[in-house]
Short mmCIF file of C-alpha atoms in Angstrom, two decimals:
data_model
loop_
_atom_site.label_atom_id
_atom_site.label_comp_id
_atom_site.label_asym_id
_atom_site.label_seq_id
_atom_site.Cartn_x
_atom_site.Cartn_y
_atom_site.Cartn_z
CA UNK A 371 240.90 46.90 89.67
CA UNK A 372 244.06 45.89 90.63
CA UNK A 373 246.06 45.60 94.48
CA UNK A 374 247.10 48.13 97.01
CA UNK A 375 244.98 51.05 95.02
CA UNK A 376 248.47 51.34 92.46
CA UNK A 377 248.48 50.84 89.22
CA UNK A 378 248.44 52.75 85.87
CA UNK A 379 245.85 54.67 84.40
CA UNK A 380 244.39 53.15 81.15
CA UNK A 381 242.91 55.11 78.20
CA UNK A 382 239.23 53.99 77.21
CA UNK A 383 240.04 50.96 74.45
CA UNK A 384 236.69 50.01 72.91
CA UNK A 385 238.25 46.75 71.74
CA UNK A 386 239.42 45.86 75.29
CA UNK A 387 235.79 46.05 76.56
CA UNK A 388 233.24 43.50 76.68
CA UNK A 389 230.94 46.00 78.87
CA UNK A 390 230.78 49.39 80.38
CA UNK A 391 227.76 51.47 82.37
CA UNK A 392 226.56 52.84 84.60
CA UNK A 393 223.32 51.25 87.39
CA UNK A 394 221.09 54.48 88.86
CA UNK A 395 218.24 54.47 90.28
CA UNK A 396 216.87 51.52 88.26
CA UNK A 397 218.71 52.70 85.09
CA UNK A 398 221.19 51.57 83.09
CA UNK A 399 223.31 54.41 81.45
CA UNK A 400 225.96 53.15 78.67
CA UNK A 401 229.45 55.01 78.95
CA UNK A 402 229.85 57.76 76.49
CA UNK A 403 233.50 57.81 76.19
CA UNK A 404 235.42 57.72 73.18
CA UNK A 405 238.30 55.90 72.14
CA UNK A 406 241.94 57.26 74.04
CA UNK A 407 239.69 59.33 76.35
CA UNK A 408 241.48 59.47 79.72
CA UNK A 409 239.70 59.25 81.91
CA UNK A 410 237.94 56.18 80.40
CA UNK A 411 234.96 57.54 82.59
CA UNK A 412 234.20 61.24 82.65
CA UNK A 413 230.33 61.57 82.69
CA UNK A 414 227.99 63.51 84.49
CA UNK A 415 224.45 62.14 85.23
CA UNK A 416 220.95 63.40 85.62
CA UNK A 417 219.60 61.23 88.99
CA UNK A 418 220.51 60.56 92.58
CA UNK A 419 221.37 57.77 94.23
CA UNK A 420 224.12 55.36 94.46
CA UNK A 421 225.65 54.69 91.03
CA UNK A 422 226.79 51.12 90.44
CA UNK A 423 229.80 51.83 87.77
CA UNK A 424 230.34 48.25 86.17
CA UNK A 425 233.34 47.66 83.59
CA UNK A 426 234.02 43.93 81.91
CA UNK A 427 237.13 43.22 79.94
CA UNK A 428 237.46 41.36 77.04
CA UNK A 429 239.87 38.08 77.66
CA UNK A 430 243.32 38.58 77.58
CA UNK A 431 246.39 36.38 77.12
CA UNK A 432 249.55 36.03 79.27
CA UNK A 433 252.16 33.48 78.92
CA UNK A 434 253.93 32.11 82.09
CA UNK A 435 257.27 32.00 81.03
CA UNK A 436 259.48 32.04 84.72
CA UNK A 437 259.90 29.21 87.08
CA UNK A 438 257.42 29.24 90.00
CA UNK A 439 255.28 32.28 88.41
CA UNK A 440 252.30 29.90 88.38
CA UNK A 441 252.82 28.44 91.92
CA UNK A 442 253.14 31.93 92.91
CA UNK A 443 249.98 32.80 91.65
CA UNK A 444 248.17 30.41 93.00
CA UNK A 445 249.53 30.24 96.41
CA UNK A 446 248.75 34.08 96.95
CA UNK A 447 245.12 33.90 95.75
CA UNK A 448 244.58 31.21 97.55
CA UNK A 449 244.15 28.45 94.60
CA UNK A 450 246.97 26.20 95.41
CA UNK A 451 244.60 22.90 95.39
CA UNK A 452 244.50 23.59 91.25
CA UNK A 453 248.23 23.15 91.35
CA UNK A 454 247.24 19.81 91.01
CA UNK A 455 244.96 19.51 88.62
CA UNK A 456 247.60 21.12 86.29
CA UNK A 457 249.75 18.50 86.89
CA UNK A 458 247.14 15.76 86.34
CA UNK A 459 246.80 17.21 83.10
CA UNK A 460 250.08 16.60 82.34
CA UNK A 461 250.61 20.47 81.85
CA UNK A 462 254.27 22.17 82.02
CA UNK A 463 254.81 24.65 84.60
CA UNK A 464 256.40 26.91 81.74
CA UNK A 465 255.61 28.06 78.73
CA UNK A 466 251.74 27.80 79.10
CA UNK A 467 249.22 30.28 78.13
CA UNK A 468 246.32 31.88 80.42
CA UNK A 469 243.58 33.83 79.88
CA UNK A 470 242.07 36.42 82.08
CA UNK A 471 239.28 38.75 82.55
CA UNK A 472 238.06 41.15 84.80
CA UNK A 473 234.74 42.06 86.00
CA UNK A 474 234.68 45.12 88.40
CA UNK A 475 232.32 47.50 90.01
CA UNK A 476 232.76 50.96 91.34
CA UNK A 477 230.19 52.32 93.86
CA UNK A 478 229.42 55.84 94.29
CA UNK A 479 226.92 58.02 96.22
CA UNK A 480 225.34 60.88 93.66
CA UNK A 481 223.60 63.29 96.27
CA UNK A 482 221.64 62.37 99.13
CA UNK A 483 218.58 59.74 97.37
CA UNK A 484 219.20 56.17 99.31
CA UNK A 485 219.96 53.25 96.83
CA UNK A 486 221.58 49.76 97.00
CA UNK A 487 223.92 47.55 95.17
CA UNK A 488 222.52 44.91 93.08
CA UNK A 489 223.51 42.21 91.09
CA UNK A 490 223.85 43.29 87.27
CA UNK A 491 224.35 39.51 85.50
CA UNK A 492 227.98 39.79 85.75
CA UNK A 493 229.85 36.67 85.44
CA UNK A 494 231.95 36.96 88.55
CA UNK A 495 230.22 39.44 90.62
CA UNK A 496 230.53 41.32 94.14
CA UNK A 497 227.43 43.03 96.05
CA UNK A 498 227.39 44.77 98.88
CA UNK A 499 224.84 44.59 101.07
CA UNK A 500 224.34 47.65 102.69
CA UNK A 501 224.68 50.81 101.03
CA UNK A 502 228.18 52.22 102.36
CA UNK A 503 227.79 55.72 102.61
CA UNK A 504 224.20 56.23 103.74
CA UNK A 505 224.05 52.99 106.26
CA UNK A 506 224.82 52.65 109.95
CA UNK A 507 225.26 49.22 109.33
CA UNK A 508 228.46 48.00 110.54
CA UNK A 509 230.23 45.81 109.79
CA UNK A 510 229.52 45.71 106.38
CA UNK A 511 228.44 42.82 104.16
CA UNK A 512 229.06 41.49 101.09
CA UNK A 513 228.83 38.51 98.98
CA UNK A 514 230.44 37.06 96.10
CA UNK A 515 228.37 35.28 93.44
CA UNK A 516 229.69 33.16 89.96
CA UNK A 517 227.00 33.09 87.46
CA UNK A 518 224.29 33.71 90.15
CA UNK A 519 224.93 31.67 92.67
CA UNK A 520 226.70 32.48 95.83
CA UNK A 521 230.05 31.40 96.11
CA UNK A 522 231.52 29.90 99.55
CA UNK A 523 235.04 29.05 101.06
CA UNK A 524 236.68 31.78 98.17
CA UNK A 525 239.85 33.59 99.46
CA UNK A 526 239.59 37.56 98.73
CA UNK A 527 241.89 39.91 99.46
CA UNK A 528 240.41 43.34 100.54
CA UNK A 529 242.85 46.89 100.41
CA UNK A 530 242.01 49.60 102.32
CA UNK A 531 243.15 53.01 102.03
CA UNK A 532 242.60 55.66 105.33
CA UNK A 533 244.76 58.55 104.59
CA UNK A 534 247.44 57.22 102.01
CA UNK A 535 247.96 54.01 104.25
CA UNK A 536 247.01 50.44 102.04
CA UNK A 537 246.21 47.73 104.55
CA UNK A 538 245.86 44.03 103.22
CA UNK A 539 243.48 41.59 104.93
CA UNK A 540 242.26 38.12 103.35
CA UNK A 541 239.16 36.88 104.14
CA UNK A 542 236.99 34.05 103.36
CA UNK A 543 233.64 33.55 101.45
CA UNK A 544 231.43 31.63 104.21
CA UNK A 545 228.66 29.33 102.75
CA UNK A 546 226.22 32.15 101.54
CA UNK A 547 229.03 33.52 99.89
CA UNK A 548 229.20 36.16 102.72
CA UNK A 549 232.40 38.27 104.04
CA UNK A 550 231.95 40.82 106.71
CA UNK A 551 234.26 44.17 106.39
CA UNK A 552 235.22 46.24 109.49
CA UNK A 553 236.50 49.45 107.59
CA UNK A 554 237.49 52.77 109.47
CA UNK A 555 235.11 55.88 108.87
CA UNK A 556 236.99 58.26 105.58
CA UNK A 557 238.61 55.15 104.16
CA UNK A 558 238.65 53.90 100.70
CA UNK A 559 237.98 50.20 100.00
CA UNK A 560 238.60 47.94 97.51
CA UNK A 561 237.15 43.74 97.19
CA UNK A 562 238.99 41.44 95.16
CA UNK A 563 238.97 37.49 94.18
CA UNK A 564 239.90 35.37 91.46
CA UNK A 565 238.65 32.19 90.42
CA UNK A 566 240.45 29.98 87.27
CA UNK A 567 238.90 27.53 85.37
CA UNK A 568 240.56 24.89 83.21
CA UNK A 569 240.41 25.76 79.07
CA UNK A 570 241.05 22.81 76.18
CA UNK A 571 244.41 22.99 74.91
CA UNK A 572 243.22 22.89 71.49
CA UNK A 573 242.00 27.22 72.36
CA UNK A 574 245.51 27.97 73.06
CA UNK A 575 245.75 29.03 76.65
CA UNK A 576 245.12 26.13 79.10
CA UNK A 577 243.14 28.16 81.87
CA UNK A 578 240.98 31.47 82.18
CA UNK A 579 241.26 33.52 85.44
CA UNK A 580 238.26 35.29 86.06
CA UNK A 581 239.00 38.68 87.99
CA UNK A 582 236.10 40.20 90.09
CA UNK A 583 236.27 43.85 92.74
CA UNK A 584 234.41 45.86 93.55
CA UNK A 585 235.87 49.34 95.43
CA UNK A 586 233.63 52.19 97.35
CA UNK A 587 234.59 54.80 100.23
CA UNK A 588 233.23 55.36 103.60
CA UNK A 589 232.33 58.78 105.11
#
């Protein structure tokens, strides 16, 4: 999760996790991690194939307490058109609450036994459609789906690391929910896009972002 592959590493928190396992070869394994361990995943496994590592957050609560946070926010993930709806709600454009959650998936290659992303029931989901480190297939594919339907005309950003060097690209969900990814051979990749969708005041945030990635290397 996260931009630019930088961030912090987190300790395993059972109470800041809705969901955590691991997809192989038609299995699902839960995480066996305990609560502080760091690594939040440390696990070894007993089949091939590609692992599908899926992690979802319990909601969390920020408050947006500068001026121009919010536009900000919405103008980089490409969700300025909800600018207005805020304001047709009347809403001010400080000292609102949002919540957030994130829904991400990790995808890595145990041995040499082909396998394939597939969609696990998450909320906010990304699949790829070619297996990254055993295809040919080039570019690669994937597509973004929001309670199991494909999403279209989405903004995602995608980071990609090739040798300590983070490039940022945006591209755009076409009407299957479809991107196409031209990545360099021994780069790391990682998919992200946000969608936010409007709460009752009455729950005490006004919106929930929904936060999905999914990250994977090429050979």
């Amino acid at each position: 999760v996260g931009q630019h592959f930088v961030g912090d590493t987190q300790p395993y928190l059972p109470a800041n996790t809705h969901r955590f396992e691991i997809d192989l070869a038609g299995a699902t394994i839960p995480v066996a991690a305990r609560i502080g361990d760091i690594p939040a995943l440390d696990q070894a496994v007993t089949d091939t194939g590609l692992a599908i590592v899926a992690h979802v957050s319990n909601d969390f609560t920020l408050e947006y307490g500068r001026e121009g946070l919010f536009e900000s926010f919405l103008a980089y993930e490409g969700l300025t058109p909800m600018l207005a709806e805020h304001r047709r709600r009347g809403l001010p454009m400080t000292g609102f609450k949002e919540r957030y959650q994130r829904f991400a998936k990790a995808l890595v290659q145990v041995g040499d036994r082909p396998g394939s992303d597939r969609r696990l029931g998450l909320a906010f989901e990304w699949v790829l459609q070619s297996n990254p480190y055993l295809s040919s297939q080039r570019p690669l594919r994937a597509r973004l789906y929001w309670r199991g339907e494909p999403l279209a005309g989405v903004q995602a950003r995608l980071f990609v690391n090739t040798r300590g060097e983070v490039d940022e690209r945006v591209v755009t969900t076409d009407r299957e929910g479809g991107v196409e990814l031209v990545l360099p051979s021994g780069s790391e990749a990682m998919l992200n896009a946000v969608q936010l969708r409007e709460l009752p005041e009455s729950s005490g945030a006004v919106w929930k972002s929904y936060w999905s990635s999914i990250s994977f290397a090429l050979p």
